[in-house]
PDB file of C-alpha atoms in Angstrom:
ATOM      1  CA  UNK A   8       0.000   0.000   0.000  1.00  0.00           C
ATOM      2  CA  UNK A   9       0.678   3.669  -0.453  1.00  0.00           C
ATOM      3  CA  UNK A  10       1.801   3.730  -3.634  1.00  0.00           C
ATOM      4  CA  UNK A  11       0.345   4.490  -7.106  1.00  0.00           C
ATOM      5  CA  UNK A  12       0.852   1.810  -9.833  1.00  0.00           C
ATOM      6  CA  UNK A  13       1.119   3.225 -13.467  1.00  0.00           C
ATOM      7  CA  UNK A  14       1.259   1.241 -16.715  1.00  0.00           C
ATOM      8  CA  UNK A  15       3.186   2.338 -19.585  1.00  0.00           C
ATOM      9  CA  UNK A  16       3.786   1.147 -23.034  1.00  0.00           C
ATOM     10  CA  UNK A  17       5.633   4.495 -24.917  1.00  0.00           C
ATOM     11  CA  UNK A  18       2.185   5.734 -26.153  1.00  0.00           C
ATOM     12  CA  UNK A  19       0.738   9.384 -25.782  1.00  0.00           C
ATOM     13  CA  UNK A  20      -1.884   7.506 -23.514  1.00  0.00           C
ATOM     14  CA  UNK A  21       0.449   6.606 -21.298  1.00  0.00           C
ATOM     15  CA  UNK A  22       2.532   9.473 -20.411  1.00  0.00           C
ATOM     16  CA  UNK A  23      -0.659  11.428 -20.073  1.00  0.00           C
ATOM     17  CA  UNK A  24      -1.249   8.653 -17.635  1.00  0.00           C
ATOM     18  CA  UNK A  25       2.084   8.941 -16.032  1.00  0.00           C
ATOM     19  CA  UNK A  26       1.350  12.625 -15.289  1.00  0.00           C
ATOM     20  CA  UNK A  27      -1.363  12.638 -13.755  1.00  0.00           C
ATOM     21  CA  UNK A  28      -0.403   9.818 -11.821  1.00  0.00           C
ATOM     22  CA  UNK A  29       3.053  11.478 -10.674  1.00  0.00           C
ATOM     23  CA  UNK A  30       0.660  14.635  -9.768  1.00  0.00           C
ATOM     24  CA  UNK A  31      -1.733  12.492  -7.866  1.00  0.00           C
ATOM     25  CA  UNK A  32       1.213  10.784  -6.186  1.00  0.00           C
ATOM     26  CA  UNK A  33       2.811  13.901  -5.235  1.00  0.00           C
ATOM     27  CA  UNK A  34       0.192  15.852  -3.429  1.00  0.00           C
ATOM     28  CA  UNK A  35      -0.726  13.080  -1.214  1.00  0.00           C
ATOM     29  CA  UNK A  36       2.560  11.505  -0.469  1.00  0.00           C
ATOM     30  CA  UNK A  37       2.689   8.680  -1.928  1.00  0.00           C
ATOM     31  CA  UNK A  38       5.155   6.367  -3.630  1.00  0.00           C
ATOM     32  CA  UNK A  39       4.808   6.343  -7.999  1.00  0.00           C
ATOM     33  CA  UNK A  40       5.748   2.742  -9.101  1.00  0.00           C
ATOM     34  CA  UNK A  41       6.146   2.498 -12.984  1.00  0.00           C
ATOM     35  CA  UNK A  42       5.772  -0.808 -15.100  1.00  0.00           C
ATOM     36  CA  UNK A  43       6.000  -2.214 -18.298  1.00  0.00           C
ATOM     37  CA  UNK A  44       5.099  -5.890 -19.514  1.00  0.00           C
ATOM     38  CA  UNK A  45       7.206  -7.141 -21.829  1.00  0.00           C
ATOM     39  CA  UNK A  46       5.398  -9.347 -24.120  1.00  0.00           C
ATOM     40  CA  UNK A  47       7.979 -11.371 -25.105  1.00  0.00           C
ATOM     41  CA  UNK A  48       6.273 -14.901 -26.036  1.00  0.00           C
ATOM     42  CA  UNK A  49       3.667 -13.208 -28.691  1.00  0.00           C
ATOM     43  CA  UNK A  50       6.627 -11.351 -29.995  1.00  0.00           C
ATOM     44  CA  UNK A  51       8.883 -13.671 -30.538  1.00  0.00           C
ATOM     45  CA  UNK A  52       6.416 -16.407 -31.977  1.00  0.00           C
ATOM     46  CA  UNK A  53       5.132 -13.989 -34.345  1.00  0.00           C
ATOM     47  CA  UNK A  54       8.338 -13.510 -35.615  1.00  0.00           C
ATOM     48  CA  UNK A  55       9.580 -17.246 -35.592  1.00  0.00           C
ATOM     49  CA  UNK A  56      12.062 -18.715 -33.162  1.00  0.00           C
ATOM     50  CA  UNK A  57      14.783 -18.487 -35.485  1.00  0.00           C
ATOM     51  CA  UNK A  58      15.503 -14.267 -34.401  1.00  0.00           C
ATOM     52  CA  UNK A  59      14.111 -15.154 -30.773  1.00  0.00           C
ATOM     53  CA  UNK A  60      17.456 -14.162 -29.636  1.00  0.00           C
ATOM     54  CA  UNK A  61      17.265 -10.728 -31.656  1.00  0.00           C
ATOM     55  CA  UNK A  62      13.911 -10.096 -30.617  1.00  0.00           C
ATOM     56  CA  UNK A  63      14.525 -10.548 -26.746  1.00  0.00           C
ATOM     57  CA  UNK A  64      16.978  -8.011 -27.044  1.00  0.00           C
ATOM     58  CA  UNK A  65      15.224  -5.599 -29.208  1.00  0.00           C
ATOM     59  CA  UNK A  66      11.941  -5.855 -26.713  1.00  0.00           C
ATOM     60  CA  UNK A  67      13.969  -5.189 -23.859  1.00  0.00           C
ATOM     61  CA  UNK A  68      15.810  -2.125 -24.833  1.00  0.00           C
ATOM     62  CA  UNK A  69      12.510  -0.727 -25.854  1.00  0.00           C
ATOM     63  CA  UNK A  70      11.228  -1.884 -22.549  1.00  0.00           C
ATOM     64  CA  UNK A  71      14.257   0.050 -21.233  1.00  0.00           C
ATOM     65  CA  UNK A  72      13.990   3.354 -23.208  1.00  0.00           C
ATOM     66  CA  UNK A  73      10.251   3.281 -22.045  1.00  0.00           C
ATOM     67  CA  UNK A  74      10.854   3.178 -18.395  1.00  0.00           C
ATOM     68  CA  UNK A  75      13.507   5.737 -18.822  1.00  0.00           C
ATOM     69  CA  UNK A  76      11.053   8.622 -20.429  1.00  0.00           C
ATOM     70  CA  UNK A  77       8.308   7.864 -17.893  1.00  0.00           C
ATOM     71  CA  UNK A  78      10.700   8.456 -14.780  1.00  0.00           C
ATOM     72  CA  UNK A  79      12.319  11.798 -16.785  1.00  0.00           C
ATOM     73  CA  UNK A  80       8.237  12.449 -16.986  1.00  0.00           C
ATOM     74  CA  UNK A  81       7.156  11.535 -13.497  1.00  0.00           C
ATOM     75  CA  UNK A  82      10.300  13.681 -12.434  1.00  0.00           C
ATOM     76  CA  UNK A  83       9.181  16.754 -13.957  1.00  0.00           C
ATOM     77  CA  UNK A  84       6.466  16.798 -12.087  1.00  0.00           C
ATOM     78  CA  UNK A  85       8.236  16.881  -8.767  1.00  0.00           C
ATOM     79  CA  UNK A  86      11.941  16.010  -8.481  1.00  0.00           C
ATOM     80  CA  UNK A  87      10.823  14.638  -4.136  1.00  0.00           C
ATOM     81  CA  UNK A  88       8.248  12.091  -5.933  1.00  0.00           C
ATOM     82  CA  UNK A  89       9.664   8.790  -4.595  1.00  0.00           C
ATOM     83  CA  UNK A  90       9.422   6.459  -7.993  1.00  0.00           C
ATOM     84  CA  UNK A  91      10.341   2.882  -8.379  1.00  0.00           C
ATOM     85  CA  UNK A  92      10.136   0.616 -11.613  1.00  0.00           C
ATOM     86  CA  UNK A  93       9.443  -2.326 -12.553  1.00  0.00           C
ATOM     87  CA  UNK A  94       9.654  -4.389 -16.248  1.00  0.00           C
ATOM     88  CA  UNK A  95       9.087  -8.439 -16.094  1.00  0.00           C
ATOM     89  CA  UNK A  96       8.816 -10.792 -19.024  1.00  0.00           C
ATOM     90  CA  UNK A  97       4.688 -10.896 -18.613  1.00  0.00           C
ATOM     91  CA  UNK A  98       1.581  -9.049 -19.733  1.00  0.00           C
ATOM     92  CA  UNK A  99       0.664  -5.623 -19.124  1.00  0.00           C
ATOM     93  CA  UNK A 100      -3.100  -7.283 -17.793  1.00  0.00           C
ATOM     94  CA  UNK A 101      -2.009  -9.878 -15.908  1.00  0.00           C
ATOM     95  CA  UNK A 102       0.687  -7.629 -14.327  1.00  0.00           C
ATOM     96  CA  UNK A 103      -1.161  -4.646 -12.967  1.00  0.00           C
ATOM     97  CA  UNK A 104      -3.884  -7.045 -12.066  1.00  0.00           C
ATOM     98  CA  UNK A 105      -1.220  -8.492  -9.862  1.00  0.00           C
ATOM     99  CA  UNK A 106       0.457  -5.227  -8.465  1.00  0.00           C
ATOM    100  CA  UNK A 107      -3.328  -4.019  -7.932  1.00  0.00           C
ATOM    101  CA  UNK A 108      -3.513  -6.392  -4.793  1.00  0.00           C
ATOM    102  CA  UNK A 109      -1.381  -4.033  -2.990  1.00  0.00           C
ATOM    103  CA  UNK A 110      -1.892  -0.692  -4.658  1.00  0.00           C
ATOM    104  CA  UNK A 111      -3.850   2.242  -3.089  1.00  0.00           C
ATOM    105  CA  UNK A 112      -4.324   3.071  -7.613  1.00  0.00           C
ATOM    106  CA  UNK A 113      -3.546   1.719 -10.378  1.00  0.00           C
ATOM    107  CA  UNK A 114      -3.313   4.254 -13.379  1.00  0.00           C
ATOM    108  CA  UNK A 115      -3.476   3.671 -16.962  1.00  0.00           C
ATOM    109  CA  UNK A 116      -3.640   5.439 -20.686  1.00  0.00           C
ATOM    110  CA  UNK A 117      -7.475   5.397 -21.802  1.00  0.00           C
ATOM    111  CA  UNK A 118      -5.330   4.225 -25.242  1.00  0.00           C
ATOM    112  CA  UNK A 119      -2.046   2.351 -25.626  1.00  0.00           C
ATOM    113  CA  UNK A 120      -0.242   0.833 -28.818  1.00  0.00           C
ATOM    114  CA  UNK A 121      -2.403  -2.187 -29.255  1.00  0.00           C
ATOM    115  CA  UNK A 122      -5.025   0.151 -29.553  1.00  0.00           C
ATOM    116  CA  UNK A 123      -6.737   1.177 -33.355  1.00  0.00           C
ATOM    117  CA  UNK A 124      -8.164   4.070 -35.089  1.00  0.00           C
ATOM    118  CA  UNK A 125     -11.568   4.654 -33.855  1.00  0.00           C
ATOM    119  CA  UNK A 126     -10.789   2.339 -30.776  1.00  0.00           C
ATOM    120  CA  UNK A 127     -12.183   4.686 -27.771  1.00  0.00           C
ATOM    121  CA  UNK A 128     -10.792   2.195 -25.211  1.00  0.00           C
ATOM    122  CA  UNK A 129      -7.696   0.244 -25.254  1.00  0.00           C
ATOM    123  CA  UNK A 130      -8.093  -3.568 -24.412  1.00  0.00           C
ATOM    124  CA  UNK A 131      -5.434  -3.016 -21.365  1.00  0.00           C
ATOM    125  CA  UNK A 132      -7.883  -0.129 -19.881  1.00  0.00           C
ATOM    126  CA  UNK A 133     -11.009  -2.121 -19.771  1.00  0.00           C
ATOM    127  CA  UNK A 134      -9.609  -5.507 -18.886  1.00  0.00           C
ATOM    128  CA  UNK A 135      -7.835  -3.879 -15.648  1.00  0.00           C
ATOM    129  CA  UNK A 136     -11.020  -2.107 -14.993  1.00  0.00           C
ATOM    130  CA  UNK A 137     -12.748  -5.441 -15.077  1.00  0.00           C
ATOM    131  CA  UNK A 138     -10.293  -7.443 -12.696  1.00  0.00           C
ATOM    132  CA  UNK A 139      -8.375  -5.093 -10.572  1.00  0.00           C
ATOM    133  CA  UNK A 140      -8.052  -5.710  -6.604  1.00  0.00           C
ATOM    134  CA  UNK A 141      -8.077  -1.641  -6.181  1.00  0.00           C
ATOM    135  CA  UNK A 142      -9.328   1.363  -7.948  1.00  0.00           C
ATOM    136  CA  UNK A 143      -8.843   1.867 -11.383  1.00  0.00           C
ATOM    137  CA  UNK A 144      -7.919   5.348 -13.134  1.00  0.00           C
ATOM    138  CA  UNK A 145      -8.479   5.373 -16.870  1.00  0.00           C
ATOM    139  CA  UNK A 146      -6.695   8.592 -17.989  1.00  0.00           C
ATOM    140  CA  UNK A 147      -8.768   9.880 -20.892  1.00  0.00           C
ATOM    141  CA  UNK A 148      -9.362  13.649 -22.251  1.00  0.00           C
ATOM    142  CA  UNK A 149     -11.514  15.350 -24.976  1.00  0.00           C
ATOM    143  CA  UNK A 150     -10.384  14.710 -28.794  1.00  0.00           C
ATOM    144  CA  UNK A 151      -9.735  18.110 -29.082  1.00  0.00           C
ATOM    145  CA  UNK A 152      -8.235  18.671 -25.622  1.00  0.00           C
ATOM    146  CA  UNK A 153      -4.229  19.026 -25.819  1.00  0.00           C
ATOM    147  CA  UNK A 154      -4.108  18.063 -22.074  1.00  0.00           C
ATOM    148  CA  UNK A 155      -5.894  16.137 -19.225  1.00  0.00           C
ATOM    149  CA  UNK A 156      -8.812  18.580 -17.358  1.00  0.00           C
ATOM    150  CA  UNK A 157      -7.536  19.709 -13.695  1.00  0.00           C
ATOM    151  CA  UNK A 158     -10.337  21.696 -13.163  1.00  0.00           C
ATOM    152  CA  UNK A 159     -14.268  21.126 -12.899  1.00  0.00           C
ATOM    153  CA  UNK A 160     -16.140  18.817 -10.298  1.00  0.00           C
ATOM    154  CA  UNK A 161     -15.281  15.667  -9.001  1.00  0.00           C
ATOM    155  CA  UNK A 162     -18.363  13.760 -10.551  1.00  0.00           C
ATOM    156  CA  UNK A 163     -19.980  10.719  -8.468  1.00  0.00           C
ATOM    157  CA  UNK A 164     -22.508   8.158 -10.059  1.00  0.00           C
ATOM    158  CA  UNK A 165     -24.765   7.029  -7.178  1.00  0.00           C
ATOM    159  CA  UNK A 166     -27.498   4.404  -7.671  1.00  0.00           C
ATOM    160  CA  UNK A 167     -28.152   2.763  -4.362  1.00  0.00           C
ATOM    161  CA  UNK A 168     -26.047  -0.212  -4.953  1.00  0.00           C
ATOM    162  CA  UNK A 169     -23.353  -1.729  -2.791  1.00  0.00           C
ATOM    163  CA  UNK A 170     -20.451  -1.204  -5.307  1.00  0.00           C
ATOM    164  CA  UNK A 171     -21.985   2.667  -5.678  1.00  0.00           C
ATOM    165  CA  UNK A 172     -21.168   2.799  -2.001  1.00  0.00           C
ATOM    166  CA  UNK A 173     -18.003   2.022  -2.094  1.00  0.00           C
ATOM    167  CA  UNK A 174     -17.451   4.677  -4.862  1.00  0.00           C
ATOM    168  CA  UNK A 175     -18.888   7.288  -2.517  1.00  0.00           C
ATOM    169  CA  UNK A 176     -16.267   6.858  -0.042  1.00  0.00           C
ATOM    170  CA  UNK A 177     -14.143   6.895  -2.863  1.00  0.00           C
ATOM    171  CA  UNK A 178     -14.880  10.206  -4.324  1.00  0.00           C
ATOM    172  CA  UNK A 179     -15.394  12.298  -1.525  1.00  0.00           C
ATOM    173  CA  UNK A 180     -11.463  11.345  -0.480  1.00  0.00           C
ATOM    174  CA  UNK A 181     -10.762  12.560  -4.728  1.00  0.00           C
ATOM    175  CA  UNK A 182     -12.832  15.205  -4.115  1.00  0.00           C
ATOM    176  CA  UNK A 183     -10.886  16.822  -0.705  1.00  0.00           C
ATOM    177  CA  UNK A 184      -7.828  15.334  -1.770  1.00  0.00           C
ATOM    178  CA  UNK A 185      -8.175  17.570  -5.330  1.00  0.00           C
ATOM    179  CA  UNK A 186     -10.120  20.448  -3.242  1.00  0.00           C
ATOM    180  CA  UNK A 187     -12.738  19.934  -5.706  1.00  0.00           C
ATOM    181  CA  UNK A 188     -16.488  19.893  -5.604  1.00  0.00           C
ATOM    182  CA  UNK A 189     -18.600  16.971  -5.642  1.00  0.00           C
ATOM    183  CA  UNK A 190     -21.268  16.624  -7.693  1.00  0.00           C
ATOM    184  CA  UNK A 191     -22.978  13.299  -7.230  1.00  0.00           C
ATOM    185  CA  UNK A 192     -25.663  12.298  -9.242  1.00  0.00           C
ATOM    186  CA  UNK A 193     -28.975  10.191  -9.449  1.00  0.00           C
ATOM    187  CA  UNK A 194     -30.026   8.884 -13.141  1.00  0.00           C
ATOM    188  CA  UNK A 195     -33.393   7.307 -12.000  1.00  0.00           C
ATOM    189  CA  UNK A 196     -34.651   6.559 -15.006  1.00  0.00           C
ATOM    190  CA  UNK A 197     -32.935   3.271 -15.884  1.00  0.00           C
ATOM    191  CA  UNK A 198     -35.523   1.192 -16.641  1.00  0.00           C
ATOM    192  CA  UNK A 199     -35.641  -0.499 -20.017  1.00  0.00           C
ATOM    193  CA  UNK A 200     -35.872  -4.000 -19.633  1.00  0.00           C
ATOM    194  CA  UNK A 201     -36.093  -7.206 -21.604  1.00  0.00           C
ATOM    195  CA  UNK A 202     -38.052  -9.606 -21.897  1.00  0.00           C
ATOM    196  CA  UNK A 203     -38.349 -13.189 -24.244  1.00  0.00           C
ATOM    197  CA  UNK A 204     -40.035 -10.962 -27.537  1.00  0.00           C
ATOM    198  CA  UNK A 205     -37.971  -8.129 -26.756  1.00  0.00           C
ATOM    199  CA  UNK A 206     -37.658  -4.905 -25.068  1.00  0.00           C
ATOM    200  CA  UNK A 207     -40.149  -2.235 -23.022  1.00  0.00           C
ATOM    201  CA  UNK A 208     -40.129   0.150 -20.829  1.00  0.00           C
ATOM    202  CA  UNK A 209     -42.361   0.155 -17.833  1.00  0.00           C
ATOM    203  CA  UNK A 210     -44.881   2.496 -17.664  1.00  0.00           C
ATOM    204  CA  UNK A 211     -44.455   4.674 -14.660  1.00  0.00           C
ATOM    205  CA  UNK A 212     -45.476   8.148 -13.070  1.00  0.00           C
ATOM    206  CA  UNK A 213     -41.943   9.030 -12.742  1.00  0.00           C
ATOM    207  CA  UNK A 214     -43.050  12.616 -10.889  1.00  0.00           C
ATOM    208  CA  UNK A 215     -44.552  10.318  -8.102  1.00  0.00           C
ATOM    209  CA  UNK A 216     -40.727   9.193  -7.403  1.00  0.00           C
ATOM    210  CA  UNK A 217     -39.263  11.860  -7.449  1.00  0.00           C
ATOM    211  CA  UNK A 218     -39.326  13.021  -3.892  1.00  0.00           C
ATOM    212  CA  UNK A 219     -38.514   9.470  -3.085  1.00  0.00           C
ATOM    213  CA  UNK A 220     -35.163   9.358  -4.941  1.00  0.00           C
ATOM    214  CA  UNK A 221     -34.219  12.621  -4.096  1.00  0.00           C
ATOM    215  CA  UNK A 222     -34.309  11.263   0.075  1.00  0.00           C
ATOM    216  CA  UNK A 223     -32.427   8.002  -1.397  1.00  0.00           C
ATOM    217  CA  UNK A 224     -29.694  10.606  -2.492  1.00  0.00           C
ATOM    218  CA  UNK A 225     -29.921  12.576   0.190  1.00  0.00           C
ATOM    219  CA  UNK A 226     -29.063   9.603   2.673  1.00  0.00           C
ATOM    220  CA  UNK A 227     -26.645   7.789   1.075  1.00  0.00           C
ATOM    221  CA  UNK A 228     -24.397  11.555   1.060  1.00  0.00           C
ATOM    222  CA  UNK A 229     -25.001  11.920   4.719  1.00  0.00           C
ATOM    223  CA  UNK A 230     -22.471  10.010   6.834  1.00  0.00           C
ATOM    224  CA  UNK A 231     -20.129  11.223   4.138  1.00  0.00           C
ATOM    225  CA  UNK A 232     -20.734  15.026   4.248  1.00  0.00           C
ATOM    226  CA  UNK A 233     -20.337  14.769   8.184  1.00  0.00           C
ATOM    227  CA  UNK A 234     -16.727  13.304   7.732  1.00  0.00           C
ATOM    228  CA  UNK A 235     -15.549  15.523   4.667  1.00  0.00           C
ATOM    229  CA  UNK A 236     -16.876  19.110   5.773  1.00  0.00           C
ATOM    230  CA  UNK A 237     -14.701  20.636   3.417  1.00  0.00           C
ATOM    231  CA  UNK A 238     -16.023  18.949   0.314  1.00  0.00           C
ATOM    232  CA  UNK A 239     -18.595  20.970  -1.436  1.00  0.00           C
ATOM    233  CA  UNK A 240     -21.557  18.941  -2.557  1.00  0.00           C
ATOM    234  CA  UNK A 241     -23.804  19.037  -5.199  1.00  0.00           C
ATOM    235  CA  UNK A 242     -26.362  17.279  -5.508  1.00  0.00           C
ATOM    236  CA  UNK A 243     -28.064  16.474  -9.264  1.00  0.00           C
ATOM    237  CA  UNK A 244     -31.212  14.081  -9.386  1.00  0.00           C
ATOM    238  CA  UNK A 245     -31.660  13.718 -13.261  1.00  0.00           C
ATOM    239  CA  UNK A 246     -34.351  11.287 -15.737  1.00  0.00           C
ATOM    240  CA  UNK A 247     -31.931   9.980 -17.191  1.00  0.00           C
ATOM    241  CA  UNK A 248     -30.281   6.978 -17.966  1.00  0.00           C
ATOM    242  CA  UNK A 249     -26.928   6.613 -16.162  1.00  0.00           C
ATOM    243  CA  UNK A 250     -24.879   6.335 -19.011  1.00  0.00           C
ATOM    244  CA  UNK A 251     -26.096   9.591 -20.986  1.00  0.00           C
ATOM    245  CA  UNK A 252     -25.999  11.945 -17.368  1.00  0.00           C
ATOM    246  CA  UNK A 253     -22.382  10.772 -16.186  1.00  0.00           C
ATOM    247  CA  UNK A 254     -20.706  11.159 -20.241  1.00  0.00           C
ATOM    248  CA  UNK A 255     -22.635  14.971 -19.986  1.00  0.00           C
ATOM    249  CA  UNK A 256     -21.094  15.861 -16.743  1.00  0.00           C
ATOM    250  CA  UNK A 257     -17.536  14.141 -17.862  1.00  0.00           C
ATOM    251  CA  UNK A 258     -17.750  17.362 -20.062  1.00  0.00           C
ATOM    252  CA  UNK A 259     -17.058  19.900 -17.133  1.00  0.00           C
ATOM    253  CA  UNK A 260     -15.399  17.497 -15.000  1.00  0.00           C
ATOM    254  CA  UNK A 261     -11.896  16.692 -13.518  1.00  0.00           C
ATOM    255  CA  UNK A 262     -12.526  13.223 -12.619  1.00  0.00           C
ATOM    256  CA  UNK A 263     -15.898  10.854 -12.891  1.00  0.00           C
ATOM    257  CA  UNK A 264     -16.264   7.926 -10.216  1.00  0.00           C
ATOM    258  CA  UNK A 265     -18.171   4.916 -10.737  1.00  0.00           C
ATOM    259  CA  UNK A 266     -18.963   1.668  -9.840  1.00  0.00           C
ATOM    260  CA  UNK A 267     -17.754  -1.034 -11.897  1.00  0.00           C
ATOM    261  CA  UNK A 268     -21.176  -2.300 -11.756  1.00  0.00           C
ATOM    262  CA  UNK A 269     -24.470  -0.763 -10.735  1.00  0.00           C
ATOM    263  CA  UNK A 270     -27.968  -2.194  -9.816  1.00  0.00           C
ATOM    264  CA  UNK A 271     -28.271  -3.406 -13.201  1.00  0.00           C
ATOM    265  CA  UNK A 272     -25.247  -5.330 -13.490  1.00  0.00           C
ATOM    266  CA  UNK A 273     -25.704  -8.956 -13.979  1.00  0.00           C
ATOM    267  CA  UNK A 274     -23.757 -12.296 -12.826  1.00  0.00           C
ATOM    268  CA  UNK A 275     -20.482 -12.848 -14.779  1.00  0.00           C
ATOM    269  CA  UNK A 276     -20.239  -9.718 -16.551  1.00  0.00           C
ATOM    270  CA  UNK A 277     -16.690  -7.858 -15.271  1.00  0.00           C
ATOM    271  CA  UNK A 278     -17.701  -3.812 -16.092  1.00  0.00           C
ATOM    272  CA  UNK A 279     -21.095  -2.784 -16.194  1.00  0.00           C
ATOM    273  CA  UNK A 280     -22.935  -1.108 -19.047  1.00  0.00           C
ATOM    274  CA  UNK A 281     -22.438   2.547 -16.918  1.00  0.00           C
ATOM    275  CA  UNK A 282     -18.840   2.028 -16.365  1.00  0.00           C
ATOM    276  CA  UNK A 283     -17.372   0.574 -19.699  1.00  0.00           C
ATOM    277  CA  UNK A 284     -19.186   3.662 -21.288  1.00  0.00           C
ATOM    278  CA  UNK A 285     -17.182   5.924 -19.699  1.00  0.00           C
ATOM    279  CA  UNK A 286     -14.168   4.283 -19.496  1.00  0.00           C
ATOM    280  CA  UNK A 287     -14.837   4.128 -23.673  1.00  0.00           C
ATOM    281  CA  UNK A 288     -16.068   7.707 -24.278  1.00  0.00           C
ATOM    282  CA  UNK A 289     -15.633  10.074 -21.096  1.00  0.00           C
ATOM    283  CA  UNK A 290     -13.694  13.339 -21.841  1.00  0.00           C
ATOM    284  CA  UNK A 291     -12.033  13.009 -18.318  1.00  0.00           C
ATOM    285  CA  UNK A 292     -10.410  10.980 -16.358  1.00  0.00           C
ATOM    286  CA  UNK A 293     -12.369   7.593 -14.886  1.00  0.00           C
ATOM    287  CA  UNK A 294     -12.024   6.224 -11.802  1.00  0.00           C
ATOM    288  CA  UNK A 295     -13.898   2.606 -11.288  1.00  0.00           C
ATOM    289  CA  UNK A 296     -13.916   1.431  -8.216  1.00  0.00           C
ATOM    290  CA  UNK A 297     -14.117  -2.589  -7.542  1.00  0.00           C
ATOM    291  CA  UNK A 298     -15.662  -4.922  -5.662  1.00  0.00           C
ATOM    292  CA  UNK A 299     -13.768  -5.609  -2.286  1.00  0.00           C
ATOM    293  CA  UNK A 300     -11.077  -8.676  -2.894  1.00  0.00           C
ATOM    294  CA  UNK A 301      -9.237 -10.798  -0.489  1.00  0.00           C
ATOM    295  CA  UNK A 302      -5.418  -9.162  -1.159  1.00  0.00           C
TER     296      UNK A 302
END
């Protein structure tokens, strides 16, 4: 524990994820530990055993050079930040998956090499997102954008859920840390279903809820308010679906919190519908916060 666990890969994703990471790092104390999975196996069997030899070699002086740049960038940011490194023969996934049991963070690019044109996500964001042991920050900014927002809200998806809970707790601790505001936000309008000849959506007086939600919100802020008197909060209660509120407020936003699933998640799927939206299209930075593991 304290330290922040960043992936990188040599992409534009990833030093944007380095710096924000080294900035987050730095203001609270905490240790920045870099990484980078070699992938040798797929490497060299793509390109025959024959060059094996030629290929380790190339791999791990890129792996090297890679490294290198991200400390020169973490260092920029502040030449006390305490940062170690780390570059094993494995993959980027099942590495930071590892490193997550004992990591307050774990930071990555929103899009990395293996990544395509027209790709919002890259495969190494959303399967960390899906298995980590800790939170997840998926560093992403608008199209346009030249840099990563550091200004705007914290944003906060609540739903009622366990796993919304826990990203509660999460954000106001972002949100004081960042001496941000904290907008948290109620979608209540979630409520397409299906069924065997396919979909519908339930006819309700949706006014008739309203007050009713708005207490829901109102509750699950309270405890948290009372230990985080600093953190302005906002509160937005919005028909909506999830999804379409959270990607509007991403717009003005620093940082968006989630669950990595939310009352509508089902069994056996790893990011829910909410969360692999944002972590796809959000023009901020994404933090998903997991289920509790064992460590």
């Amino acid at each position: 524990m304290n330290r922040i666990v960043v992936g990188v890969d040599g992409s534009d994703g990833a030093r944007e994820a380095v710096l924000w990471a080294a900035r987050t790092a730095a203001d609270r104390g905490l240790e920045l530990h870099i990484v980078h999975g070699q992938r040798v196996v797929e490497f060299a069997y793509g390109g025959g055993l024959a060059g094996a030899a030629g290929v380790f070699e190339a791999i791990r002086a890129e792996a090297v050079q890679i490294i290198a740049d991200a400390v020169e960038q973490a260092k920029s940011v502040s030449d006390a930040l305490v940062v170690t490194t780390e570059m094993p023969v494995d993959h980027p996934v099942v590495l930071l998956n590892e490193l997550s049991r004992t990591a307050d963070m774990v930071v990555v690019g929103g899009t990395g090499h293996s990544g395509f044109a027209g790709v919002l996500a890259g495969s190494t964001a959303v399967r960390v997102a899906s298995h980590a042991h800790c939170p997840v920050a998926v560093i992403r900014k608008a199209p346009d954008a030249d840099t990563v927002p550091v200004s705007g809200p914290v944003v906060v998806g609540v739903d009622g859920s366990p796993n919304s809970e826990k990203a509660i707790a999460v954000a106001f601790a972002e949100a004081s840390a960042r001496g941000a505001a904290l907008v948290a936000m109620h979608a209540w309008t979630d409520t397409t279903y299906d069924y065997h000849y396919g979909s519908a959506r339930l006819m309700v007086a949706w006014e008739s809820f309203a007050e009713e939600e708005e207490r829901l919100l109102a509750q699950r802020l309270a405890g948290w308010r009372e230990k985080y008197p600093d953190v302005e909060v906002r509160k937005e209660l919005l028909k909506d679906r999830p999804r379409h509120a959270l990607l509007a407020a991403a717009e003005d936003a620093r940082l968006v919190v989630v669950g990595s699933h939310g009352r509508g998640g089902f069994r056996g799927m790893l990011l829910g519908s909410t969360s692999l939206a944002l972590v796809q299209h959000a023009n901020c930075p994404v933090l998903v916060v997991r289920p509790e593991k064992n460590r």
